[in-house]
């Protein structure tokens, strides 16, 4: 089970308190009417599915109830960083050199 | 050497010292007519059928690890074909028919056992859904029948059909031809069969890149054992499909999730069939060694870790203990995870890609083992002829999918 630091609550909590929300930063088109089928399919069905760092959404359903994003290594399942929804994805290189605590 | 009563008796009298290796361990040649990436059941089987039915003998199967060491060796070996939609019925029933003759076809005992697969219904929705399955399957000529709780208990006496449990059993769908097979034997049988037809099985050879010629077509693969040329490349990499296809710049509608299983200490035979409950995520059968083989659900998040959260296995054991009170004091021996590649509609993809010469067989999700011979057979056709097999053709090809 993952131990997930919620950036809103500023506390680590067990995975059971959270709901996974899929890949992060997959933006819905600003003007849906102008989007063709190919672009809709990309938005709906195609994901990065990386072997390595993955930016993903989580929701603290049994806590603050708020969405946030998480950078996790999909090989080790180690969580590298969590950050509030709306904030930019942290630079993985800087985290690797500076954030090894 | 073929297995026969005579050869087994002769080797037995000689102390079983004379058995040869079941397959060679060759170094890769400079070029092959076709290369399969992934030496699991689906990949080895594809190479076998390419050689056996399509005359492609100059074929290699590459694997970054050992053959059968991925999901082929990590699943709960359930075989059934009682799916609802016609496309699914076609591929899984194709596989079922091949399972029935596979040991004879391969001259290798894959221990296919048609002991019956029973799917439990716990609520009104389950009843409606499974009865619809039963009707659809019977229309398609696939055996599937509806059982009352009492009939279910008669078929599997250790089942708890008390009305007082949290998820009482209100009925079950039974496919009598369903059952199990020995997962290792499937990989070994196909490996031996393919090797005898001239296929090179190259283990510990990881694909690091896909080289393409000036026209964009596949020219070969960069591997940890050097460059190997080929014009036909079949990717059967299960959970790692996105990674391998990414080497050719092809994005896949897939996400990879951990799926767990566990086995108990071995006990005397107590369970004559396979029981599944999709509703409460519990799957159990008894192996020929006597271990209770238990399958859990997937984790919530994508991962390549080949391990899953303990709470997922715990949740399954809660359900197992309620459905089968007799196993409550059994100790669990081993728990492991495999990485399954899941499509948005949970249906597999077997077909061509936008890259000429590149073919893919993926998206089997949590149900790949049962499809092994059918998937391999259909994919061999796809790679050998360059066109989808009629059974796989109805599905949407990723060649026509946007950006895919």
Coordinates of N, CA and C in Angstrom, one line a residue, chain B residues 114-318:
Chain B
X114 N -10.7 -29.8 -18.0 CA -12.0 -29.2 -18.2 C -12.8 -29.5 -17.0
X115 N -12.5 -28.9 -15.8 CA -13.1 -29.2 -14.6 C -14.4 -28.3 -14.3
X116 N -14.6 -27.4 -15.2 CA -15.8 -26.5 -15.0 C -15.4 -25.2 -14.3
X117 N -15.9 -24.1 -14.9 CA -15.7 -22.8 -14.3 C -17.1 -22.2 -13.9
X118 N -17.2 -21.9 -12.6 CA -18.5 -21.4 -12.1 C -18.3 -20.0 -11.7
X119 N -19.2 -19.1 -12.3 CA -19.2 -17.7 -11.9 C -20.3 -17.4 -11.0
X120 N -20.1 -16.8 -9.9 CA -21.1 -16.6 -8.9 C -21.9 -15.3 -9.1
X121 N -23.2 -15.4 -8.9 CA -24.0 -14.2 -8.9 C -24.4 -13.8 -7.4
X122 N -24.3 -12.5 -7.1 CA -24.6 -12.1 -5.7 C -25.7 -11.1 -5.6
X123 N -26.2 -10.6 -6.7 CA -27.3 -9.6 -6.6 C -28.1 -9.7 -7.9
X124 N -29.2 -8.9 -8.0 CA -30.1 -9.0 -9.1 C -29.4 -8.6 -10.4
X125 N -28.5 -7.6 -10.3 CA -27.8 -7.3 -11.6 C -26.9 -8.4 -12.1
X126 N -26.2 -9.1 -11.2 CA -25.4 -10.3 -11.6 C -26.3 -11.3 -12.3
X127 N -27.5 -11.6 -11.7 CA -28.4 -12.6 -12.2 C -28.8 -12.2 -13.6
X128 N -29.2 -11.0 -13.8 CA -29.7 -10.6 -15.1 C -28.5 -10.6 -16.1
X129 N -27.3 -10.2 -15.7 CA -26.2 -10.2 -16.6 C -25.8 -11.6 -17.0
X130 N -25.7 -12.5 -16.0 CA -25.2 -13.8 -16.3 C -26.2 -14.6 -17.1
X131 N -27.5 -14.4 -16.8 CA -28.5 -15.1 -17.6 C -28.5 -14.6 -19.0
X132 N -28.2 -13.4 -19.2 CA -28.0 -12.9 -20.6 C -26.8 -13.5 -21.2
X133 N -25.7 -13.7 -20.5 CA -24.5 -14.4 -21.0 C -24.9 -15.8 -21.4
X134 N -25.6 -16.5 -20.5 CA -26.0 -17.9 -20.8 C -26.8 -18.0 -22.1
X135 N -27.7 -17.1 -22.3 CA -28.6 -17.1 -23.5 C -27.7 -16.8 -24.7
X136 N -26.9 -15.8 -24.6 CA -26.0 -15.4 -25.7 C -25.1 -16.5 -26.1
X137 N -24.5 -17.1 -25.1 CA -23.6 -18.2 -25.4 C -24.2 -19.4 -26.0
X138 N -25.4 -19.7 -25.5 CA -26.1 -20.9 -26.1 C -26.5 -20.6 -27.5
X139 N -26.9 -19.4 -27.9 CA -27.2 -19.0 -29.3 C -25.9 -19.2 -30.1
X140 N -24.8 -19.0 -29.5 CA -23.5 -19.1 -30.3 C -22.9 -20.5 -30.3
X141 N -23.6 -21.4 -29.6 CA -23.1 -22.8 -29.6 C -22.0 -23.0 -28.6
X142 N -22.0 -22.1 -27.6 CA -21.0 -22.2 -26.5 C -21.7 -22.6 -25.2
X143 N -21.1 -23.7 -24.6 CA -21.8 -24.2 -23.4 C -21.7 -23.2 -22.2
X144 N -22.9 -23.0 -21.6 CA -22.9 -22.1 -20.4 C -24.3 -22.4 -19.8
X145 N -24.4 -22.6 -18.6 CA -25.8 -22.9 -18.0 C -26.0 -22.2 -16.7
X146 N -27.2 -22.0 -16.3 CA -27.6 -21.3 -15.1 C -27.8 -22.4 -14.0
X147 N -27.3 -22.1 -12.8 CA -27.5 -23.0 -11.7 C -28.1 -22.2 -10.5
X148 N -28.9 -22.9 -9.8 CA -29.5 -22.4 -8.5 C -28.3 -22.5 -7.5
X149 N -28.5 -21.8 -6.3 CA -27.4 -21.9 -5.3 C -27.2 -23.4 -4.9
X150 N -28.3 -24.1 -4.8 CA -28.2 -25.5 -4.4 C -27.5 -26.3 -5.4
X151 N -27.7 -26.1 -6.7 CA -27.0 -26.8 -7.7 C -25.5 -26.4 -7.7
X152 N -25.3 -25.1 -7.4 CA -23.9 -24.6 -7.4 C -23.2 -25.4 -6.2
X153 N -23.8 -25.5 -5.1 CA -23.2 -26.2 -4.0 C -23.0 -27.7 -4.3
X154 N -23.9 -28.3 -5.0 CA -23.7 -29.7 -5.4 C -22.5 -29.8 -6.3
X155 N -22.2 -28.8 -7.1 CA -21.1 -28.9 -8.0 C -19.8 -28.6 -7.3
X156 N -19.9 -27.7 -6.3 CA -18.7 -27.3 -5.5 C -19.0 -27.4 -4.0
X157 N -18.9 -28.5 -3.4 CA -19.5 -28.7 -2.0 C -18.9 -27.8 -1.0
X158 N -17.7 -27.2 -1.2 CA -17.2 -26.4 -0.1 C -17.7 -24.9 -0.1
X159 N -18.6 -24.7 -1.1 CA -19.2 -23.3 -1.3 C -20.2 -23.0 -0.1
X160 N -20.1 -21.8 0.4 CA -21.1 -21.4 1.5 C -22.3 -20.7 0.8
X161 N -23.5 -21.3 0.9 CA -24.6 -20.7 0.2 C -25.6 -20.2 1.3
X162 N -25.1 -20.0 2.5 CA -26.0 -19.4 3.6 C -26.5 -18.0 3.1
X163 N -27.7 -17.7 3.5 CA -28.3 -16.4 3.1 C -27.8 -15.3 4.0
X164 N -27.1 -15.7 5.1 CA -26.7 -14.7 6.1 C -25.4 -14.0 5.8
X165 N -24.6 -14.5 4.8 CA -23.3 -13.9 4.6 C -23.4 -12.6 3.9
X166 N -22.3 -11.8 3.9 CA -22.4 -10.4 3.4 C -22.8 -10.3 1.9
X167 N -22.3 -11.2 1.1 CA -22.6 -11.3 -0.3 C -23.2 -12.6 -0.6
X168 N -24.4 -12.9 -0.3 CA -25.0 -14.3 -0.5 C -25.0 -14.7 -1.9
X169 N -24.9 -16.0 -2.2 CA -24.9 -16.5 -3.6 C -26.3 -16.7 -4.0
X170 N -26.7 -16.1 -5.0 CA -28.1 -16.2 -5.5 C -28.2 -17.0 -6.8
X171 N -27.1 -17.5 -7.3 CA -27.1 -18.3 -8.5 C -25.7 -18.4 -9.0
X172 N -25.6 -19.1 -10.2 CA -24.2 -19.2 -10.8 C -24.4 -19.6 -12.2
X173 N -23.4 -19.1 -13.0 CA -23.3 -19.6 -14.4 C -22.1 -20.5 -14.5
X174 N -22.4 -21.7 -15.1 CA -21.4 -22.7 -15.2 C -21.0 -23.1 -16.6
X175 N -19.7 -23.0 -16.9 CA -19.2 -23.5 -18.2 C -18.4 -24.8 -17.9
X176 N -19.0 -25.9 -18.3 CA -18.4 -27.2 -17.9 C -17.1 -27.4 -18.7
X177 N -17.0 -26.9 -19.9 CA -15.8 -27.2 -20.6 C -14.6 -26.3 -20.2
X178 N -15.0 -25.2 -19.4 CA -13.9 -24.4 -18.8 C -13.1 -25.2 -17.8
X179 N -12.0 -24.6 -17.4 CA -11.1 -25.3 -16.5 C -9.8 -24.6 -16.3
X180 N -8.7 -25.4 -16.2 CA -7.4 -24.9 -16.0 C -6.4 -25.6 -16.8
X181 N -5.2 -25.1 -17.0 CA -4.1 -25.8 -17.6 C -2.8 -25.4 -16.8
X182 N -1.8 -26.1 -17.1 CA -0.5 -25.9 -16.3 C 0.2 -24.8 -17.1
X183 N 0.4 -23.6 -16.5 CA 0.9 -22.4 -17.2 C 2.3 -22.7 -17.8
X184 N 3.2 -23.2 -16.9 CA 4.6 -23.5 -17.4 C 4.6 -24.4 -18.6
X185 N 3.8 -25.4 -18.5 CA 3.8 -26.5 -19.6 C 3.3 -25.9 -20.9
X186 N 2.5 -24.8 -20.8 CA 2.0 -24.2 -22.0 C 3.2 -23.5 -22.7
X187 N 4.0 -22.7 -21.9 CA 5.1 -22.0 -22.5 C 6.2 -23.0 -22.9
X188 N 6.4 -24.1 -22.1 CA 7.4 -25.0 -22.5 C 7.0 -25.9 -23.7
X189 N 5.8 -26.2 -23.8 CA 5.3 -27.0 -24.9 C 5.4 -26.2 -26.2
X190 N 5.0 -24.9 -26.2 CA 5.1 -24.1 -27.4 C 6.6 -23.9 -27.7
X191 N 7.4 -23.7 -26.7 CA 8.8 -23.4 -27.0 C 9.5 -24.6 -27.6
X192 N 9.2 -25.8 -27.1 CA 9.7 -27.0 -27.6 C 9.2 -27.3 -29.1
X193 N 7.9 -27.0 -29.2 CA 7.3 -27.2 -30.6 C 7.9 -26.3 -31.6
X194 N 8.1 -25.0 -31.2 CA 8.6 -24.0 -32.1 C 10.1 -24.3 -32.4
X195 N 10.8 -24.7 -31.4 CA 12.2 -25.0 -31.6 C 12.4 -26.1 -32.6
X196 N 11.6 -27.1 -32.5 CA 11.7 -28.3 -33.4 C 11.4 -27.9 -34.8
X197 N 10.7 -26.8 -35.0 CA 10.4 -26.4 -36.4 C 11.4 -25.3 -36.8
X198 N 12.5 -25.1 -36.0 CA 13.6 -24.2 -36.5 C 13.5 -22.8 -35.9
X199 N 12.6 -22.5 -35.0 CA 12.5 -21.2 -34.4 C 13.6 -21.0 -33.4
X200 N 14.3 -19.9 -33.4 CA 15.3 -19.6 -32.4 C 14.7 -18.9 -31.2
X201 N 14.8 -19.4 -30.0 CA 14.3 -18.8 -28.8 C 15.5 -18.2 -28.1
X202 N 15.5 -16.8 -28.1 CA 16.7 -16.2 -27.5 C 16.3 -15.4 -26.2
X203 N 16.7 -16.0 -25.1 CA 16.3 -15.5 -23.8 C 17.4 -14.5 -23.4
X204 N 17.1 -13.7 -22.3 CA 18.0 -12.7 -21.8 C 18.5 -11.7 -22.9
X205 N 17.6 -11.4 -23.8 CA 18.0 -10.5 -25.0 C 16.9 -9.4 -25.0
X206 N 17.2 -8.3 -24.4 CA 16.2 -7.2 -24.3 C 16.3 -6.3 -25.6
X207 N 15.1 -6.0 -26.1 CA 15.0 -5.1 -27.2 C 15.1 -3.7 -26.7
X208 N 16.1 -2.9 -27.2 CA 16.4 -1.6 -26.8 C 15.9 -0.5 -27.8
X209 N 15.6 -0.9 -29.0 CA 15.2 0.0 -30.0 C 14.7 -0.7 -31.3
X210 N 13.9 0.0 -32.0 CA 13.3 -0.5 -33.3 C 13.9 0.3 -34.4
X211 N 14.7 -0.3 -35.3 CA 15.3 0.5 -36.4 C 14.3 0.5 -37.6
X212 N 14.2 1.6 -38.3 CA 13.3 1.7 -39.4 C 14.1 2.2 -40.6
X213 N 13.7 1.7 -41.8 CA 14.4 2.1 -43.0 C 13.9 3.5 -43.5
X214 N 14.4 3.9 -44.7 CA 14.1 5.3 -45.2 C 12.6 5.4 -45.4
X215 N 11.9 4.3 -45.8 CA 10.5 4.4 -46.1 C 9.7 4.4 -44.8
X216 N 10.3 4.2 -43.6 CA 9.6 4.1 -42.4 C 9.3 2.7 -41.9
X217 N 9.5 1.7 -42.8 CA 9.2 0.4 -42.5 C 10.2 -0.2 -41.5
X218 N 9.8 -1.3 -40.8 CA 10.7 -1.9 -39.8 C 11.9 -2.5 -40.5
X219 N 13.1 -2.3 -40.0 CA 14.4 -2.8 -40.6 C 15.0 -3.8 -39.6
X220 N 14.7 -3.7 -38.3 CA 15.3 -4.6 -37.4 C 15.2 -4.1 -36.0
X221 N 15.8 -4.8 -35.0 CA 15.7 -4.4 -33.6 C 17.1 -4.3 -33.1
X222 N 17.3 -3.2 -32.2 CA 18.6 -3.1 -31.5 C 18.3 -3.9 -30.2
X223 N 19.2 -4.8 -29.8 CA 19.0 -5.6 -28.6 C 20.3 -5.5 -27.8
X224 N 20.2 -6.1 -26.6 CA 21.4 -6.2 -25.7 C 22.4 -7.2 -26.3
X225 N 22.0 -8.0 -27.3 CA 22.9 -8.9 -28.1 C 23.2 -8.3 -29.4
X226 N 23.0 -7.1 -29.6 CA 23.4 -6.4 -30.9 C 22.2 -6.3 -31.8
X227 N 22.4 -5.7 -33.0 CA 21.4 -5.5 -34.0 C 21.0 -6.8 -34.7
X228 N 19.6 -7.0 -34.8 CA 19.1 -8.2 -35.6 C 18.2 -7.6 -36.6
X229 N 18.4 -8.0 -37.9 CA 17.6 -7.4 -39.0 C 16.3 -8.3 -39.1
X230 N 15.2 -7.6 -39.5 CA 14.0 -8.3 -39.8 C 13.0 -7.3 -40.5
X231 N 12.2 -7.8 -41.3 CA 11.2 -6.9 -42.0 C 9.8 -7.1 -41.3
X232 N 9.6 -8.1 -40.5 CA 8.4 -8.4 -39.8 C 8.6 -8.5 -38.3
X233 N 8.0 -7.6 -37.6 CA 8.2 -7.6 -36.1 C 6.9 -7.7 -35.4
X234 N 6.7 -8.7 -34.6 CA 5.5 -8.9 -33.8 C 5.7 -8.6 -32.4
X235 N 5.1 -7.6 -31.8 CA 5.3 -7.3 -30.4 C 4.2 -7.9 -29.6
X236 N 4.6 -8.8 -28.6 CA 3.7 -9.5 -27.7 C 4.2 -9.3 -26.3
X237 N 4.3 -8.1 -25.9 CA 5.1 -7.7 -24.7 C 4.2 -7.5 -23.5
X238 N 2.9 -7.8 -23.5 CA 2.0 -7.7 -22.4 C 2.2 -6.3 -21.7
X239 N 2.5 -6.3 -20.4 CA 2.6 -5.0 -19.7 C 3.6 -4.0 -20.2
X240 N 4.6 -4.5 -20.9 CA 5.6 -3.6 -21.5 C 5.3 -3.2 -22.9
X241 N 4.1 -3.5 -23.4 CA 3.8 -3.1 -24.8 C 4.0 -1.6 -25.1
X242 N 3.5 -0.8 -24.2 CA 3.6 0.7 -24.5 C 5.1 1.1 -24.6
X243 N 6.0 0.4 -23.8 CA 7.4 0.8 -23.9 C 8.0 0.3 -25.2
X244 N 7.7 -0.9 -25.6 CA 8.3 -1.4 -26.9 C 7.7 -0.7 -28.1
X245 N 6.4 -0.4 -28.1 CA 5.8 0.3 -29.2 C 6.3 1.7 -29.3
X246 N 6.6 2.3 -28.1 CA 7.1 3.6 -28.1 C 8.5 3.7 -28.9
X247 N 9.2 2.6 -28.9 CA 10.5 2.6 -29.7 C 10.3 2.8 -31.2
X248 N 9.1 2.6 -31.6 CA 8.8 2.8 -33.0 C 7.9 4.1 -33.2
X249 N 7.7 4.8 -32.1 CA 7.0 6.0 -32.1 C 5.5 5.8 -32.2
X250 N 5.0 4.6 -31.8 CA 3.6 4.3 -31.9 C 3.0 4.4 -30.5
X251 N 2.0 5.2 -30.3 CA 1.4 5.4 -29.0 C 0.2 4.4 -28.9
X252 N 0.0 3.8 -27.8 CA -1.0 2.7 -27.7 C -2.1 3.1 -26.7
X253 N -3.3 2.7 -26.9 CA -4.4 3.0 -26.0 C -4.4 2.0 -24.8
X254 N -3.3 2.0 -24.1 CA -3.1 1.0 -23.0 C -2.6 1.7 -21.8
X255 N -3.0 1.0 -20.6 CA -2.3 1.4 -19.4 C -2.0 0.0 -18.6
X256 N -0.9 0.0 -17.9 CA -0.4 -1.2 -17.3 C -0.7 -1.2 -15.8
X257 N -1.3 -2.2 -15.3 CA -1.6 -2.3 -13.9 C -1.1 -3.6 -13.3
X258 N -0.8 -3.6 -12.0 CA -0.4 -4.8 -11.3 C -1.7 -5.7 -11.0
X259 N -1.6 -7.0 -11.2 CA -2.6 -7.9 -10.9 C -2.0 -9.0 -10.0
X260 N -2.6 -9.3 -8.9 CA -2.0 -10.2 -7.9 C -2.6 -11.5 -7.9
X261 N -1.8 -12.5 -7.5 CA -2.4 -13.8 -7.2 C -1.6 -14.4 -6.0
X262 N -2.1 -15.4 -5.4 CA -1.4 -16.0 -4.2 C -1.9 -17.5 -4.1
X263 N -1.0 -18.3 -3.5 CA -1.3 -19.7 -3.3 C -1.1 -20.1 -1.9
X264 N -2.0 -21.0 -1.4 CA -1.9 -21.5 0.0 C -0.9 -22.7 0.0
X265 N -0.7 -23.2 1.2 CA 0.0 -24.4 1.4 C -0.8 -25.5 0.8
X266 N -0.2 -26.6 0.3 CA -1.0 -27.7 -0.3 C -1.8 -28.5 0.6
X267 N -3.0 -28.8 0.2 CA -3.9 -29.7 1.0 C -4.4 -30.8 0.1
X268 N -5.1 -31.8 0.7 CA -5.7 -32.8 -0.1 C -6.9 -32.2 -1.0
X269 N -7.3 -32.9 -2.0 CA -8.3 -32.4 -2.9 C -9.6 -32.0 -2.2
X270 N -9.9 -30.7 -2.3 CA -11.2 -30.3 -1.7 C -12.1 -29.5 -2.6
X271 N -11.5 -29.2 -3.8 CA -12.2 -28.3 -4.7 C -12.2 -28.9 -6.1
X272 N -13.3 -29.3 -6.7 CA -13.3 -30.0 -8.0 C -13.4 -29.1 -9.2
X273 N -13.5 -27.8 -9.0 CA -13.7 -26.9 -10.1 C -13.1 -25.5 -9.9
X274 N -13.3 -24.6 -10.8 CA -12.9 -23.2 -10.6 C -14.1 -22.4 -10.2
X275 N -14.0 -21.5 -9.2 CA -15.1 -20.6 -8.8 C -14.5 -19.2 -8.9
X276 N -15.4 -18.4 -9.6 CA -15.0 -17.0 -9.8 C -16.1 -16.1 -9.2
X277 N -15.8 -15.0 -8.6 CA -16.8 -14.0 -8.3 C -16.2 -12.6 -8.7
X278 N -16.7 -12.1 -9.9 CA -16.3 -10.8 -10.3 C -16.7 -9.7 -9.4
X279 N -17.9 -9.9 -8.8 CA -18.5 -8.9 -8.0 C -17.7 -8.6 -6.7
X280 N -17.2 -9.6 -6.1 CA -16.4 -9.4 -4.9 C -14.9 -9.7 -5.1
X281 N -14.5 -9.8 -6.4 CA -13.1 -10.0 -6.7 C -12.4 -11.2 -6.0
X282 N -12.9 -12.3 -6.3 CA -12.3 -13.5 -5.7 C -12.3 -14.7 -6.7
X283 N -11.2 -15.3 -7.0 CA -11.1 -16.4 -7.9 C -10.4 -17.5 -7.2
X284 N -10.9 -18.7 -7.3 CA -10.1 -19.8 -6.6 C -10.3 -21.1 -7.3
X285 N -9.2 -21.9 -7.4 CA -9.2 -23.3 -7.8 C -8.1 -24.0 -7.0
X286 N -8.0 -25.3 -7.2 CA -7.0 -26.0 -6.5 C -6.0 -26.6 -7.6
X287 N -4.8 -26.4 -7.4 CA -3.8 -26.9 -8.4 C -3.6 -28.4 -8.1
X288 N -3.0 -29.1 -9.1 CA -2.8 -30.5 -9.0 C -1.8 -30.8 -7.8
X289 N -1.0 -29.8 -7.4 CA -0.1 -30.0 -6.3 C -0.9 -29.9 -5.0
X290 N -2.1 -29.4 -5.0 CA -3.0 -29.2 -3.8 C -3.1 -27.8 -3.3
X291 N -2.3 -26.9 -3.9 CA -2.3 -25.5 -3.4 C -3.7 -24.9 -3.8
X292 N -4.3 -24.1 -3.0 CA -5.4 -23.3 -3.4 C -4.9 -22.1 -4.1
X293 N -5.2 -21.9 -5.4 CA -4.7 -20.8 -6.2 C -5.8 -19.7 -6.2
X294 N -5.4 -18.5 -5.8 CA -6.4 -17.5 -5.6 C -5.9 -16.2 -6.4
X295 N -6.9 -15.7 -7.1 CA -6.6 -14.5 -7.9 C -7.3 -13.3 -7.3
X296 N -6.7 -12.1 -7.3 CA -7.2 -10.9 -6.8 C -7.5 -9.9 -7.9
X297 N -7.9 -8.7 -7.5 CA -8.2 -7.7 -8.5 C -7.0 -6.9 -8.8
X298 N -7.1 -5.9 -9.8 CA -5.9 -5.1 -10.1 C -5.8 -4.0 -9.0
X299 N -4.6 -3.4 -8.9 CA -4.4 -2.2 -8.1 C -5.1 -1.0 -8.8
X300 N -5.2 0.1 -8.1 CA -5.9 1.2 -8.6 C -5.0 2.0 -9.6
X301 N -3.7 1.9 -9.4 CA -2.8 2.8 -10.2 C -2.0 2.0 -11.2
X302 N -1.5 2.7 -12.2 CA -0.6 2.1 -13.2 C 0.7 1.8 -12.5
X303 N 1.4 0.7 -12.9 CA 2.7 0.3 -12.4 C 3.3 -0.8 -13.2
X304 N 4.7 -0.8 -13.1 CA 5.4 -1.9 -13.7 C 6.2 -2.7 -12.7
X305 N 5.7 -2.6 -11.4 CA 6.5 -3.1 -10.3 C 6.4 -4.6 -10.1
X306 N 5.5 -5.3 -10.8 CA 5.3 -6.7 -10.6 C 5.0 -7.0 -9.1
X307 N 4.4 -6.1 -8.4 CA 3.9 -6.4 -7.1 C 2.7 -5.5 -6.8
X308 N 1.9 -5.8 -5.9 CA 0.7 -5.0 -5.7 C 0.5 -4.7 -4.2
X309 N -0.5 -3.9 -3.9 CA -0.8 -3.6 -2.5 C -1.4 -4.7 -1.7
X310 N -0.9 -4.8 -0.4 CA -1.4 -5.9 0.4 C -2.9 -5.8 0.7
X311 N -3.4 -4.6 0.7 CA -4.9 -4.4 0.9 C -5.7 -5.0 -0.2
X312 N -5.2 -5.1 -1.4 CA -5.9 -5.7 -2.5 C -6.0 -7.2 -2.3
X313 N -4.9 -7.9 -1.9 CA -5.0 -9.3 -1.6 C -5.8 -9.6 -0.4
X314 N -5.7 -8.7 0.6 CA -6.5 -8.9 1.8 C -8.0 -8.9 1.5
X315 N -8.4 -7.9 0.7 CA -9.8 -7.8 0.3 C -10.3 -9.1 -0.4
X316 N -9.4 -9.7 -1.2 CA -9.8 -10.9 -1.9 C -9.9 -12.0 -0.8
X317 N -9.0 -12.1 0.1 CA -9.0 -13.2 1.1 C -10.3 -13.0 2.0
X318 N -10.7 -11.8 2.3 CA -12.0 -11.6 3.0 C -13.1 -12.3 2.3

